[in-house]
Amino acid sequence: MSQRLIDPTFRAVDSLGAPISGAKLYVYEAGTSNPIDTYTTYALTVGTENANPVVSGATGLFPDMFCAADDYKVIYKDASDNTLDTWDNINISSSASLSGGI
């Protein structure tokens, strides 16, 4: 079973609320530095993998990120690779995803 890792409204913004173009989300197995694949489609089809990191567009929005329901670590960085936040042991279940603005 797959789930959306981030809500479609998840937006990278700076301290003034302006969108961050080029922000990055690195996705790993929970508690590790082992990268995992996220996908552009719910089916998790080979050939639809996102790059890791997944990069935000000019509006600060990230593309669709689907993954298997499991536990993950996500590292959020700005366009200059400064770490802004880290979330570890995120449980992606049938109703969970990262949402809102950061």
mmCIF file with all atom_site columns, C-alpha atoms in Angstrom:
data_model
loop_
_atom_site.group_PDB
_atom_site.id
_atom_site.type_symbol
_atom_site.label_atom_id
_atom_site.label_alt_id
_atom_site.label_comp_id
_atom_site.label_asym_id
_atom_site.label_entity_id
_atom_site.label_seq_id
_atom_site.pdbx_PDB_ins_code
_atom_site.Cartn_x
_atom_site.Cartn_y
_atom_site.Cartn_z
_atom_site.occupancy
_atom_site.B_iso_or_equiv
_atom_site.pdbx_formal_charge
_atom_site.auth_seq_id
_atom_site.auth_comp_id
_atom_site.auth_asym_id
_atom_site.auth_atom_id
_atom_site.pdbx_PDB_model_num
ATOM 1   C CA . MET A 1 1   ? 0.000  0.000  0.000   1.00 0.00 ? 1   MET A CA 1
ATOM 2   C CA . SER A 1 2   ? 1.306  3.454  -0.846  1.00 0.00 ? 2   SER A CA 1
ATOM 3   C CA . GLN A 1 3   ? 0.638  6.844  0.672   1.00 0.00 ? 3   GLN A CA 1
ATOM 4   C CA . ARG A 1 4   ? 1.355  10.464 -0.161  1.00 0.00 ? 4   ARG A CA 1
ATOM 5   C CA . LEU A 1 5   ? 4.433  11.555 1.833   1.00 0.00 ? 5   LEU A CA 1
ATOM 6   C CA . ILE A 1 6   ? 3.629  15.253 1.627   1.00 0.00 ? 6   ILE A CA 1
ATOM 7   C CA . ASP A 1 7   ? 0.341  17.077 1.342   1.00 0.00 ? 7   ASP A CA 1
ATOM 8   C CA . PRO A 1 8   ? -0.105 18.832 -2.040  1.00 0.00 ? 8   PRO A CA 1
ATOM 9   C CA . THR A 1 9   ? -0.208 22.193 -0.182  1.00 0.00 ? 9   THR A CA 1
ATOM 10  C CA . PHE A 1 10  ? 3.169  21.596 1.558   1.00 0.00 ? 10  PHE A CA 1
ATOM 11  C CA . ARG A 1 11  ? 5.160  24.739 0.701   1.00 0.00 ? 11  ARG A CA 1
ATOM 12  C CA . ALA A 1 12  ? 8.706  25.806 1.539   1.00 0.00 ? 12  ALA A CA 1
ATOM 13  C CA . VAL A 1 13  ? 8.679  29.408 2.772   1.00 0.00 ? 13  VAL A CA 1
ATOM 14  C CA . ASP A 1 14  ? 11.224 31.700 4.381   1.00 0.00 ? 14  ASP A CA 1
ATOM 15  C CA . SER A 1 15  ? 10.795 33.547 7.674   1.00 0.00 ? 15  SER A CA 1
ATOM 16  C CA . LEU A 1 16  ? 8.788  36.271 5.902   1.00 0.00 ? 16  LEU A CA 1
ATOM 17  C CA . GLY A 1 17  ? 6.459  33.758 4.236   1.00 0.00 ? 17  GLY A CA 1
ATOM 18  C CA . ALA A 1 18  ? 8.016  34.105 0.768   1.00 0.00 ? 18  ALA A CA 1
ATOM 19  C CA . PRO A 1 19  ? 8.303  30.870 -1.243  1.00 0.00 ? 19  PRO A CA 1
ATOM 20  C CA . ILE A 1 20  ? 11.700 29.147 -1.321  1.00 0.00 ? 20  ILE A CA 1
ATOM 21  C CA . SER A 1 21  ? 12.551 28.008 -4.835  1.00 0.00 ? 21  SER A CA 1
ATOM 22  C CA . GLY A 1 22  ? 15.021 25.130 -4.797  1.00 0.00 ? 22  GLY A CA 1
ATOM 23  C CA . ALA A 1 23  ? 14.306 23.930 -1.248  1.00 0.00 ? 23  ALA A CA 1
ATOM 24  C CA . LYS A 1 24  ? 15.069 20.236 -0.817  1.00 0.00 ? 24  LYS A CA 1
ATOM 25  C CA . LEU A 1 25  ? 13.483 17.265 0.927   1.00 0.00 ? 25  LEU A CA 1
ATOM 26  C CA . TYR A 1 26  ? 15.811 14.299 1.450   1.00 0.00 ? 26  TYR A CA 1
ATOM 27  C CA . VAL A 1 27  ? 13.988 11.068 2.345   1.00 0.00 ? 27  VAL A CA 1
ATOM 28  C CA . TYR A 1 28  ? 15.592 8.184  4.256   1.00 0.00 ? 28  TYR A CA 1
ATOM 29  C CA . GLU A 1 29  ? 14.624 5.042  6.115   1.00 0.00 ? 29  GLU A CA 1
ATOM 30  C CA . ALA A 1 30  ? 13.717 6.070  9.672   1.00 0.00 ? 30  ALA A CA 1
ATOM 31  C CA . GLY A 1 31  ? 16.722 6.360  11.976  1.00 0.00 ? 31  GLY A CA 1
ATOM 32  C CA . THR A 1 32  ? 19.262 5.913  9.162   1.00 0.00 ? 32  THR A CA 1
ATOM 33  C CA . SER A 1 33  ? 21.028 7.689  6.335   1.00 0.00 ? 33  SER A CA 1
ATOM 34  C CA . ASN A 1 34  ? 19.809 5.082  3.810   1.00 0.00 ? 34  ASN A CA 1
ATOM 35  C CA . PRO A 1 35  ? 17.981 7.004  1.066   1.00 0.00 ? 35  PRO A CA 1
ATOM 36  C CA . ILE A 1 36  ? 14.666 5.639  -0.141  1.00 0.00 ? 36  ILE A CA 1
ATOM 37  C CA . ASP A 1 37  ? 12.763 6.208  -3.347  1.00 0.00 ? 37  ASP A CA 1
ATOM 38  C CA . THR A 1 38  ? 9.658  8.332  -3.517  1.00 0.00 ? 38  THR A CA 1
ATOM 39  C CA . TYR A 1 39  ? 7.447  8.240  -6.589  1.00 0.00 ? 39  TYR A CA 1
ATOM 40  C CA . THR A 1 40  ? 5.396  10.641 -8.661  1.00 0.00 ? 40  THR A CA 1
ATOM 41  C CA . THR A 1 41  ? 2.454  8.217  -8.752  1.00 0.00 ? 41  THR A CA 1
ATOM 42  C CA . TYR A 1 42  ? 0.410  6.308  -6.193  1.00 0.00 ? 42  TYR A CA 1
ATOM 43  C CA . ALA A 1 43  ? 1.244  3.039  -7.996  1.00 0.00 ? 43  ALA A CA 1
ATOM 44  C CA . LEU A 1 44  ? 4.966  3.374  -7.097  1.00 0.00 ? 44  LEU A CA 1
ATOM 45  C CA . THR A 1 45  ? 5.769  2.335  -10.647 1.00 0.00 ? 45  THR A CA 1
ATOM 46  C CA . VAL A 1 46  ? 9.373  1.766  -11.710 1.00 0.00 ? 46  VAL A CA 1
ATOM 47  C CA . GLY A 1 47  ? 10.364 4.708  -13.867 1.00 0.00 ? 47  GLY A CA 1
ATOM 48  C CA . THR A 1 48  ? 8.329  7.231  -11.840 1.00 0.00 ? 48  THR A CA 1
ATOM 49  C CA . GLU A 1 49  ? 10.867 7.745  -9.051  1.00 0.00 ? 49  GLU A CA 1
ATOM 50  C CA . ASN A 1 50  ? 11.587 11.265 -7.847  1.00 0.00 ? 50  ASN A CA 1
ATOM 51  C CA . ALA A 1 51  ? 15.146 12.440 -7.505  1.00 0.00 ? 51  ALA A CA 1
ATOM 52  C CA . ASN A 1 52  ? 16.439 12.390 -3.918  1.00 0.00 ? 52  ASN A CA 1
ATOM 53  C CA . PRO A 1 53  ? 16.383 15.159 -2.857  1.00 0.00 ? 53  PRO A CA 1
ATOM 54  C CA . VAL A 1 54  ? 13.029 16.296 -4.168  1.00 0.00 ? 54  VAL A CA 1
ATOM 55  C CA . VAL A 1 55  ? 13.295 19.989 -5.061  1.00 0.00 ? 55  VAL A CA 1
ATOM 56  C CA . SER A 1 56  ? 10.628 22.682 -4.705  1.00 0.00 ? 56  SER A CA 1
ATOM 57  C CA . GLY A 1 57  ? 9.580  24.806 -7.649  1.00 0.00 ? 57  GLY A CA 1
ATOM 58  C CA . ALA A 1 58  ? 9.465  28.598 -7.928  1.00 0.00 ? 58  ALA A CA 1
ATOM 59  C CA . THR A 1 59  ? 6.318  28.755 -5.766  1.00 0.00 ? 59  THR A CA 1
ATOM 60  C CA . GLY A 1 60  ? 7.903  26.664 -3.000  1.00 0.00 ? 60  GLY A CA 1
ATOM 61  C CA . LEU A 1 61  ? 5.643  23.699 -3.762  1.00 0.00 ? 61  LEU A CA 1
ATOM 62  C CA . PHE A 1 62  ? 7.091  20.211 -4.065  1.00 0.00 ? 62  PHE A CA 1
ATOM 63  C CA . PRO A 1 63  ? 5.982  17.675 -6.694  1.00 0.00 ? 63  PRO A CA 1
ATOM 64  C CA . ASP A 1 64  ? 3.926  14.638 -5.697  1.00 0.00 ? 64  ASP A CA 1
ATOM 65  C CA . MET A 1 65  ? 5.798  12.284 -3.389  1.00 0.00 ? 65  MET A CA 1
ATOM 66  C CA . PHE A 1 66  ? 4.323  8.834  -2.803  1.00 0.00 ? 66  PHE A CA 1
ATOM 67  C CA . CYS A 1 67  ? 5.956  5.995  -0.888  1.00 0.00 ? 67  CYS A CA 1
ATOM 68  C CA . ALA A 1 68  ? 5.080  2.713  0.785   1.00 0.00 ? 68  ALA A CA 1
ATOM 69  C CA . ALA A 1 69  ? 3.317  3.062  4.140   1.00 0.00 ? 69  ALA A CA 1
ATOM 70  C CA . ASP A 1 70  ? 6.255  2.864  6.553   1.00 0.00 ? 70  ASP A CA 1
ATOM 71  C CA . ASP A 1 71  ? 8.446  5.010  8.841   1.00 0.00 ? 71  ASP A CA 1
ATOM 72  C CA . TYR A 1 72  ? 10.748 7.635  7.325   1.00 0.00 ? 72  TYR A CA 1
ATOM 73  C CA . LYS A 1 73  ? 13.232 10.384 8.076   1.00 0.00 ? 73  LYS A CA 1
ATOM 74  C CA . VAL A 1 74  ? 12.954 13.627 6.108   1.00 0.00 ? 74  VAL A CA 1
ATOM 75  C CA . ILE A 1 75  ? 15.612 16.329 6.080   1.00 0.00 ? 75  ILE A CA 1
ATOM 76  C CA . TYR A 1 76  ? 14.486 19.748 4.883   1.00 0.00 ? 76  TYR A CA 1
ATOM 77  C CA . LYS A 1 77  ? 17.144 22.078 3.426   1.00 0.00 ? 77  LYS A CA 1
ATOM 78  C CA . ASP A 1 78  ? 17.073 25.450 1.725   1.00 0.00 ? 78  ASP A CA 1
ATOM 79  C CA . ALA A 1 79  ? 18.469 26.061 -1.763  1.00 0.00 ? 79  ALA A CA 1
ATOM 80  C CA . SER A 1 80  ? 21.948 26.633 -0.254  1.00 0.00 ? 80  SER A CA 1
ATOM 81  C CA . ASP A 1 81  ? 21.882 23.218 1.510   1.00 0.00 ? 81  ASP A CA 1
ATOM 82  C CA . ASN A 1 82  ? 21.438 24.674 4.994   1.00 0.00 ? 82  ASN A CA 1
ATOM 83  C CA . THR A 1 83  ? 19.443 22.232 7.118   1.00 0.00 ? 83  THR A CA 1
ATOM 84  C CA . LEU A 1 84  ? 16.202 23.878 8.223   1.00 0.00 ? 84  LEU A CA 1
ATOM 85  C CA . ASP A 1 85  ? 14.547 20.919 9.936   1.00 0.00 ? 85  ASP A CA 1
ATOM 86  C CA . THR A 1 86  ? 14.714 17.159 10.375  1.00 0.00 ? 86  THR A CA 1
ATOM 87  C CA . TRP A 1 87  ? 11.804 14.846 11.083  1.00 0.00 ? 87  TRP A CA 1
ATOM 88  C CA . ASP A 1 88  ? 12.644 11.265 12.040  1.00 0.00 ? 88  ASP A CA 1
ATOM 89  C CA . ASN A 1 89  ? 10.375 8.280  12.574  1.00 0.00 ? 89  ASN A CA 1
ATOM 90  C CA . ILE A 1 90  ? 7.536  9.851  10.583  1.00 0.00 ? 90  ILE A CA 1
ATOM 91  C CA . ASN A 1 91  ? 4.883  7.174  10.322  1.00 0.00 ? 91  ASN A CA 1
ATOM 92  C CA . ILE A 1 92  ? 3.183  7.316  6.953   1.00 0.00 ? 92  ILE A CA 1
ATOM 93  C CA . SER A 1 93  ? -0.134 5.564  7.437   1.00 0.00 ? 93  SER A CA 1
ATOM 94  C CA . SER A 1 94  ? -3.381 5.728  5.527   1.00 0.00 ? 94  SER A CA 1
ATOM 95  C CA . SER A 1 95  ? -4.149 9.196  6.886   1.00 0.00 ? 95  SER A CA 1
ATOM 96  C CA . ALA A 1 96  ? -0.751 10.774 7.578   1.00 0.00 ? 96  ALA A CA 1
ATOM 97  C CA . SER A 1 97  ? 1.480  13.068 5.544   1.00 0.00 ? 97  SER A CA 1
ATOM 98  C CA . LEU A 1 98  ? 3.576  16.158 6.079   1.00 0.00 ? 98  LEU A CA 1
ATOM 99  C CA . SER A 1 99  ? 1.322  19.138 5.494   1.00 0.00 ? 99  SER A CA 1
ATOM 100 C CA . GLY A 1 100 ? 1.155  22.894 5.538   1.00 0.00 ? 100 GLY A CA 1
ATOM 101 C CA . GLY A 1 101 ? 4.029  25.333 5.173   1.00 0.00 ? 101 GLY A CA 1
ATOM 102 C CA . ILE A 1 102 ? 7.371  25.133 6.874   1.00 0.00 ? 102 ILE A CA 1
#
